[in-house]
Amino acid sequence: MPEYDLRTIQAMQDAGLDTVVEFGGGFCQVTYVSLTPQQVLRYLEEGLPYVLRLQGIEPEEFEEWQTHDGRALCKEILKSGKLCGNQVASQCSLDEWKRLHRNEYCLRHGGE
């Protein structure tokens, strides 16, 4: 892997180049995150999990968000012991999904 240095990255940003990481897509809302030069270096070392954690998201949460196409699901535990599969909201942003997913009830289980 090539060596990257902070001065070069800073000079690029000073010249007007913005370093933006994009993730999501499909049925999920795309998220864009601008990085500082120091964050660019960490991103080059650690990849997307680093940027997700900057946003307060664990990689496992991101994977689940994508798996459910941005649908936040109900927190009700059924008689069978499984979680309800009904949605609380659809095509949520990652932040909205994290706030709602398995933290709210669907209409059938008393949600709004």
Short mmCIF file of the C-alpha atoms (twelve columns), coordinates in Angstrom:
data_MODEL
# 
_entry.id   MODEL 
# 
loop_
_atom_site.group_PDB 
_atom_site.id 
_atom_site.type_symbol 
_atom_site.label_atom_id 
_atom_site.label_alt_id 
_atom_site.label_comp_id 
_atom_site.label_asym_id 
_atom_site.label_seq_id 
_atom_site.Cartn_x 
_atom_site.Cartn_y 
_atom_site.Cartn_z 
_atom_site.pdbx_PDB_model_num 
ATOM 1   C CA . MET A 1   0.000   0.000   0.000  1 
ATOM 2   C CA . PRO A 2   1.430   3.423   -0.854 1 
ATOM 3   C CA . GLU A 3   2.499   5.726   1.932  1 
ATOM 4   C CA . TYR A 4   0.298   8.750   2.487  1 
ATOM 5   C CA . ASP A 5   1.324   11.795  4.455  1 
ATOM 6   C CA . LEU A 6   -0.721  14.375  6.254  1 
ATOM 7   C CA . ARG A 7   0.930   17.348  4.507  1 
ATOM 8   C CA . THR A 8   -0.049  16.083  1.060  1 
ATOM 9   C CA . ILE A 9   -3.631  15.425  2.088  1 
ATOM 10  C CA . GLN A 10  -3.843  18.844  3.771  1 
ATOM 11  C CA . ALA A 11  -2.431  20.530  0.644  1 
ATOM 12  C CA . MET A 12  -5.030  18.766  -1.502 1 
ATOM 13  C CA . GLN A 13  -7.854  19.953  0.735  1 
ATOM 14  C CA . ASP A 14  -6.390  23.483  0.854  1 
ATOM 15  C CA . ALA A 15  -6.480  23.435  -2.953 1 
ATOM 16  C CA . GLY A 16  -10.212 22.753  -2.846 1 
ATOM 17  C CA . LEU A 17  -10.390 18.958  -3.014 1 
ATOM 18  C CA . ASP A 18  -12.864 17.559  -0.526 1 
ATOM 19  C CA . THR A 19  -12.518 14.020  0.786  1 
ATOM 20  C CA . VAL A 20  -15.981 12.503  1.037  1 
ATOM 21  C CA . VAL A 21  -16.878 8.909   1.830  1 
ATOM 22  C CA . GLU A 22  -20.232 7.707   0.502  1 
ATOM 23  C CA . PHE A 23  -22.101 4.673   1.816  1 
ATOM 24  C CA . GLY A 24  -25.602 3.248   1.666  1 
ATOM 25  C CA . GLY A 25  -27.653 3.234   -1.484 1 
ATOM 26  C CA . GLY A 26  -30.109 0.788   -2.998 1 
ATOM 27  C CA . PHE A 27  -33.330 1.182   -1.045 1 
ATOM 28  C CA . CYS A 28  -31.381 2.940   1.720  1 
ATOM 29  C CA . GLN A 29  -30.559 6.612   1.785  1 
ATOM 30  C CA . VAL A 30  -26.998 7.452   0.737  1 
ATOM 31  C CA . THR A 31  -24.871 9.031   3.463  1 
ATOM 32  C CA . TYR A 32  -21.944 11.342  2.712  1 
ATOM 33  C CA . VAL A 33  -19.223 12.085  5.257  1 
ATOM 34  C CA . SER A 34  -16.497 14.703  4.714  1 
ATOM 35  C CA . LEU A 35  -13.182 13.808  6.314  1 
ATOM 36  C CA . THR A 36  -10.425 15.953  7.773  1 
ATOM 37  C CA . PRO A 37  -6.877  15.154  6.652  1 
ATOM 38  C CA . GLN A 38  -6.242  13.219  9.889  1 
ATOM 39  C CA . GLN A 39  -9.432  11.226  9.329  1 
ATOM 40  C CA . VAL A 40  -8.390  10.473  5.742  1 
ATOM 41  C CA . LEU A 41  -5.259  8.776   7.040  1 
ATOM 42  C CA . ARG A 42  -7.298  6.652   9.480  1 
ATOM 43  C CA . TYR A 43  -9.818  5.824   6.732  1 
ATOM 44  C CA . LEU A 44  -7.016  4.630   4.466  1 
ATOM 45  C CA . GLU A 45  -5.812  2.343   7.276  1 
ATOM 46  C CA . GLU A 46  -9.145  1.074   8.608  1 
ATOM 47  C CA . GLY A 47  -11.692 1.533   5.807  1 
ATOM 48  C CA . LEU A 48  -15.441 2.026   6.113  1 
ATOM 49  C CA . PRO A 49  -15.745 0.716   9.707  1 
ATOM 50  C CA . TYR A 50  -13.746 3.755   10.849 1 
ATOM 51  C CA . VAL A 51  -16.111 6.195   9.103  1 
ATOM 52  C CA . LEU A 52  -19.163 4.361   10.444 1 
ATOM 53  C CA . ARG A 53  -17.856 4.650   13.996 1 
ATOM 54  C CA . LEU A 54  -17.269 8.390   13.431 1 
ATOM 55  C CA . GLN A 55  -21.023 8.542   12.785 1 
ATOM 56  C CA . GLY A 56  -21.844 6.540   15.939 1 
ATOM 57  C CA . ILE A 57  -22.690 3.412   13.961 1 
ATOM 58  C CA . GLU A 58  -21.161 -0.014  14.471 1 
ATOM 59  C CA . PRO A 59  -20.399 -2.014  11.310 1 
ATOM 60  C CA . GLU A 60  -22.920 -4.668  12.396 1 
ATOM 61  C CA . GLU A 61  -25.654 -2.017  12.630 1 
ATOM 62  C CA . PHE A 62  -24.773 -0.769  9.141  1 
ATOM 63  C CA . GLU A 63  -25.042 -4.297  7.763  1 
ATOM 64  C CA . GLU A 64  -28.440 -4.790  9.426  1 
ATOM 65  C CA . TRP A 65  -29.671 -1.422  8.086  1 
ATOM 66  C CA . GLN A 66  -28.723 -2.522  4.581  1 
ATOM 67  C CA . THR A 67  -30.177 -6.010  5.049  1 
ATOM 68  C CA . HIS A 68  -33.556 -4.483  5.980  1 
ATOM 69  C CA . ASP A 69  -33.361 -1.891  3.158  1 
ATOM 70  C CA . GLY A 70  -33.581 0.928   5.689  1 
ATOM 71  C CA . ARG A 71  -36.776 -0.420  7.294  1 
ATOM 72  C CA . ALA A 72  -36.932 0.031   11.066 1 
ATOM 73  C CA . LEU A 73  -38.623 -2.959  12.673 1 
ATOM 74  C CA . CYS A 74  -40.856 -3.379  15.717 1 
ATOM 75  C CA . LYS A 75  -39.423 -4.202  19.141 1 
ATOM 76  C CA . GLU A 76  -42.287 -6.531  20.192 1 
ATOM 77  C CA . ILE A 77  -41.274 -10.026 21.232 1 
ATOM 78  C CA . LEU A 78  -43.884 -12.517 20.011 1 
ATOM 79  C CA . LYS A 79  -45.203 -15.529 21.942 1 
ATOM 80  C CA . SER A 80  -42.811 -17.673 19.920 1 
ATOM 81  C CA . GLY A 81  -39.915 -15.660 21.364 1 
ATOM 82  C CA . LYS A 82  -39.057 -14.104 17.998 1 
ATOM 83  C CA . LEU A 83  -39.025 -10.387 17.306 1 
ATOM 84  C CA . CYS A 84  -41.924 -8.929  15.339 1 
ATOM 85  C CA . GLY A 85  -41.078 -8.428  11.666 1 
ATOM 86  C CA . ASN A 86  -43.453 -5.500  11.092 1 
ATOM 87  C CA . GLN A 87  -41.938 -2.204  10.136 1 
ATOM 88  C CA . VAL A 88  -42.128 0.977   12.165 1 
ATOM 89  C CA . ALA A 89  -40.782 3.147   9.319  1 
ATOM 90  C CA . SER A 90  -39.429 2.544   5.823  1 
ATOM 91  C CA . GLN A 91  -36.374 3.722   3.924  1 
ATOM 92  C CA . CYS A 92  -34.950 5.534   6.923  1 
ATOM 93  C CA . SER A 93  -31.670 7.363   6.984  1 
ATOM 94  C CA . LEU A 94  -29.078 5.502   8.998  1 
ATOM 95  C CA . ASP A 95  -29.490 7.882   11.954 1 
ATOM 96  C CA . GLU A 96  -33.282 7.632   11.900 1 
ATOM 97  C CA . TRP A 97  -33.103 3.856   11.543 1 
ATOM 98  C CA . LYS A 98  -30.794 3.571   14.550 1 
ATOM 99  C CA . ARG A 99  -33.187 5.691   16.613 1 
ATOM 100 C CA . LEU A 100 -36.288 3.657   15.637 1 
ATOM 101 C CA . HIS A 101 -35.123 0.095   14.877 1 
ATOM 102 C CA . ARG A 102 -36.205 -2.277  17.642 1 
ATOM 103 C CA . ASN A 103 -36.889 0.744   19.872 1 
ATOM 104 C CA . GLU A 104 -40.510 1.406   18.844 1 
ATOM 105 C CA . TYR A 105 -43.686 -0.637  18.333 1 
ATOM 106 C CA . CYS A 106 -45.460 -1.160  15.026 1 
ATOM 107 C CA . LEU A 107 -49.134 -0.221  14.634 1 
ATOM 108 C CA . ARG A 108 -50.250 -3.749  15.496 1 
ATOM 109 C CA . HIS A 109 -48.406 -3.670  18.826 1 
ATOM 110 C CA . GLY A 110 -49.476 -0.210  19.961 1 
ATOM 111 C CA . GLY A 111 -47.151 2.062   18.022 1 
ATOM 112 C CA . GLU A 112 -48.178 5.280   16.367 1 
# 
